[in-house]
Amino acid sequence: MFPAFLHLRSRRVVVVGGGPVAASKLDALLAVGADVTVIAPEVVQEIEERPVTVIRRPFEALDLDGAWWVVAAAPKEVNRQVLEAYLGN
């Protein structure tokens, strides 16, 4: 674990994934005032009920444009795509 303190108020945070793991990250992000966008082909009801922007489609590298913080909470292969997009591969 690497402890970090981030000022996320009004900053664009992208959460890639629409399942329970992604949903579990939302309360903390919303509590600090992050502007959250969730990207996933399907999302669980807990995400639907939150005040976030939901984009229902697979992740694309351009989704990271303008993001201040990214949470990869999808299946392993999609998380790998997020990392590769972040690294510019």
PDB file of C-alpha atoms in Angstrom:
ATOM      1  CA  MET A   1       0.000   0.000   0.000  1.00  0.00           C
ATOM      2  CA  PHE A   2       1.108   3.521  -0.810  1.00  0.00           C
ATOM      3  CA  PRO A   3      -0.656   6.202   1.213  1.00  0.00           C
ATOM      4  CA  ALA A   4      -1.466   9.343  -0.730  1.00  0.00           C
ATOM      5  CA  PHE A   5      -3.395  12.535  -0.075  1.00  0.00           C
ATOM      6  CA  LEU A   6      -4.996  13.993  -3.176  1.00  0.00           C
ATOM      7  CA  HIS A   7      -6.951  17.204  -3.614  1.00  0.00           C
ATOM      8  CA  LEU A   8      -9.745  15.970  -5.902  1.00  0.00           C
ATOM      9  CA  ARG A   9     -12.409  18.640  -5.360  1.00  0.00           C
ATOM     10  CA  SER A  10     -13.793  19.642  -8.772  1.00  0.00           C
ATOM     11  CA  ARG A  11     -11.173  17.549 -10.554  1.00  0.00           C
ATOM     12  CA  ARG A  12     -12.093  15.074 -13.279  1.00  0.00           C
ATOM     13  CA  VAL A  13     -11.729  11.503 -12.078  1.00  0.00           C
ATOM     14  CA  VAL A  14     -12.331   8.629 -14.480  1.00  0.00           C
ATOM     15  CA  VAL A  15     -13.398   5.269 -13.081  1.00  0.00           C
ATOM     16  CA  VAL A  16     -13.017   2.472 -15.609  1.00  0.00           C
ATOM     17  CA  GLY A  17     -15.323  -0.395 -14.742  1.00  0.00           C
ATOM     18  CA  GLY A  18     -18.955  -0.757 -13.865  1.00  0.00           C
ATOM     19  CA  GLY A  19     -19.053  -3.552 -11.312  1.00  0.00           C
ATOM     20  CA  PRO A  20     -19.014  -3.779  -7.523  1.00  0.00           C
ATOM     21  CA  VAL A  21     -15.314  -2.859  -7.258  1.00  0.00           C
ATOM     22  CA  ALA A  22     -15.873   0.349  -9.215  1.00  0.00           C
ATOM     23  CA  ALA A  23     -18.999   1.121  -7.175  1.00  0.00           C
ATOM     24  CA  SER A  24     -17.042   0.709  -3.935  1.00  0.00           C
ATOM     25  CA  LYS A  25     -14.709   3.558  -4.950  1.00  0.00           C
ATOM     26  CA  LEU A  26     -17.437   6.118  -5.584  1.00  0.00           C
ATOM     27  CA  ASP A  27     -18.398   7.137  -2.046  1.00  0.00           C
ATOM     28  CA  ALA A  28     -14.868   8.250  -1.179  1.00  0.00           C
ATOM     29  CA  LEU A  29     -14.448  10.105  -4.480  1.00  0.00           C
ATOM     30  CA  LEU A  30     -17.789  11.865  -4.180  1.00  0.00           C
ATOM     31  CA  ALA A  31     -17.186  12.723  -0.507  1.00  0.00           C
ATOM     32  CA  VAL A  32     -14.169  14.817  -1.481  1.00  0.00           C
ATOM     33  CA  GLY A  33     -16.010  16.539  -4.330  1.00  0.00           C
ATOM     34  CA  ALA A  34     -14.480  14.805  -7.341  1.00  0.00           C
ATOM     35  CA  ASP A  35     -16.180  15.184 -10.729  1.00  0.00           C
ATOM     36  CA  VAL A  36     -16.558  11.470 -11.503  1.00  0.00           C
ATOM     37  CA  THR A  37     -17.082   9.813 -14.875  1.00  0.00           C
ATOM     38  CA  VAL A  38     -17.625   6.040 -14.989  1.00  0.00           C
ATOM     39  CA  ILE A  39     -16.813   4.249 -18.236  1.00  0.00           C
ATOM     40  CA  ALA A  40     -18.085   0.708 -18.766  1.00  0.00           C
ATOM     41  CA  PRO A  41     -20.369  -1.173 -21.147  1.00  0.00           C
ATOM     42  CA  GLU A  42     -22.610  -2.124 -18.201  1.00  0.00           C
ATOM     43  CA  VAL A  43     -22.906  -0.699 -14.688  1.00  0.00           C
ATOM     44  CA  VAL A  44     -24.397  -2.036 -11.467  1.00  0.00           C
ATOM     45  CA  GLN A  45     -27.354  -0.319  -9.815  1.00  0.00           C
ATOM     46  CA  GLU A  46     -25.154   1.254  -7.094  1.00  0.00           C
ATOM     47  CA  ILE A  47     -23.388   3.267  -9.789  1.00  0.00           C
ATOM     48  CA  GLU A  48     -26.674   4.242 -11.435  1.00  0.00           C
ATOM     49  CA  GLU A  49     -27.831   5.730  -8.130  1.00  0.00           C
ATOM     50  CA  ARG A  50     -24.784   7.965  -7.670  1.00  0.00           C
ATOM     51  CA  PRO A  51     -24.377  11.521  -8.998  1.00  0.00           C
ATOM     52  CA  VAL A  52     -21.770  10.561 -11.590  1.00  0.00           C
ATOM     53  CA  THR A  53     -21.560  10.713 -15.367  1.00  0.00           C
ATOM     54  CA  VAL A  54     -21.910   7.251 -16.878  1.00  0.00           C
ATOM     55  CA  ILE A  55     -20.588   6.456 -20.345  1.00  0.00           C
ATOM     56  CA  ARG A  56     -21.804   3.029 -21.445  1.00  0.00           C
ATOM     57  CA  ARG A  57     -19.171   1.678 -23.788  1.00  0.00           C
ATOM     58  CA  PRO A  58     -15.795  -0.040 -23.628  1.00  0.00           C
ATOM     59  CA  PHE A  59     -12.773   1.959 -22.466  1.00  0.00           C
ATOM     60  CA  GLU A  60     -10.842   3.938 -25.088  1.00  0.00           C
ATOM     61  CA  ALA A  61      -7.427   5.526 -24.590  1.00  0.00           C
ATOM     62  CA  LEU A  62      -8.889   8.980 -25.278  1.00  0.00           C
ATOM     63  CA  ASP A  63     -11.006   8.601 -22.129  1.00  0.00           C
ATOM     64  CA  LEU A  64      -7.926   9.608 -20.145  1.00  0.00           C
ATOM     65  CA  ASP A  65      -7.701  13.010 -21.853  1.00  0.00           C
ATOM     66  CA  GLY A  66      -8.356  15.688 -19.267  1.00  0.00           C
ATOM     67  CA  ALA A  67      -8.512  13.230 -16.381  1.00  0.00           C
ATOM     68  CA  TRP A  68      -6.671  14.275 -13.249  1.00  0.00           C
ATOM     69  CA  TRP A  69      -6.959  10.838 -11.614  1.00  0.00           C
ATOM     70  CA  VAL A  70      -7.906   7.428 -12.980  1.00  0.00           C
ATOM     71  CA  VAL A  71      -9.242   4.411 -11.117  1.00  0.00           C
ATOM     72  CA  ALA A  72      -8.920   1.106 -12.982  1.00  0.00           C
ATOM     73  CA  ALA A  73     -11.608  -1.143 -11.494  1.00  0.00           C
ATOM     74  CA  ALA A  74     -12.390  -3.418 -14.416  1.00  0.00           C
ATOM     75  CA  PRO A  75     -11.347  -6.922 -15.441  1.00  0.00           C
ATOM     76  CA  LYS A  76      -7.601  -7.504 -15.620  1.00  0.00           C
ATOM     77  CA  GLU A  77      -7.350  -7.114 -19.407  1.00  0.00           C
ATOM     78  CA  VAL A  78      -9.205  -3.787 -19.368  1.00  0.00           C
ATOM     79  CA  ASN A  79      -7.063  -2.552 -16.465  1.00  0.00           C
ATOM     80  CA  ARG A  80      -4.016  -3.432 -18.566  1.00  0.00           C
ATOM     81  CA  GLN A  81      -5.432  -1.323 -21.411  1.00  0.00           C
ATOM     82  CA  VAL A  82      -5.873   1.587 -18.996  1.00  0.00           C
ATOM     83  CA  LEU A  83      -2.255   1.280 -17.881  1.00  0.00           C
ATOM     84  CA  GLU A  84      -0.999   1.087 -21.462  1.00  0.00           C
ATOM     85  CA  ALA A  85      -3.039   4.154 -22.414  1.00  0.00           C
ATOM     86  CA  TYR A  86      -1.639   6.027 -19.416  1.00  0.00           C
ATOM     87  CA  LEU A  87       1.915   5.074 -20.336  1.00  0.00           C
ATOM     88  CA  GLY A  88       1.286   5.989 -23.961  1.00  0.00           C
ATOM     89  CA  ASN A  89       1.846   2.553 -25.443  1.00  0.00           C
TER      90      ASN A  89
END
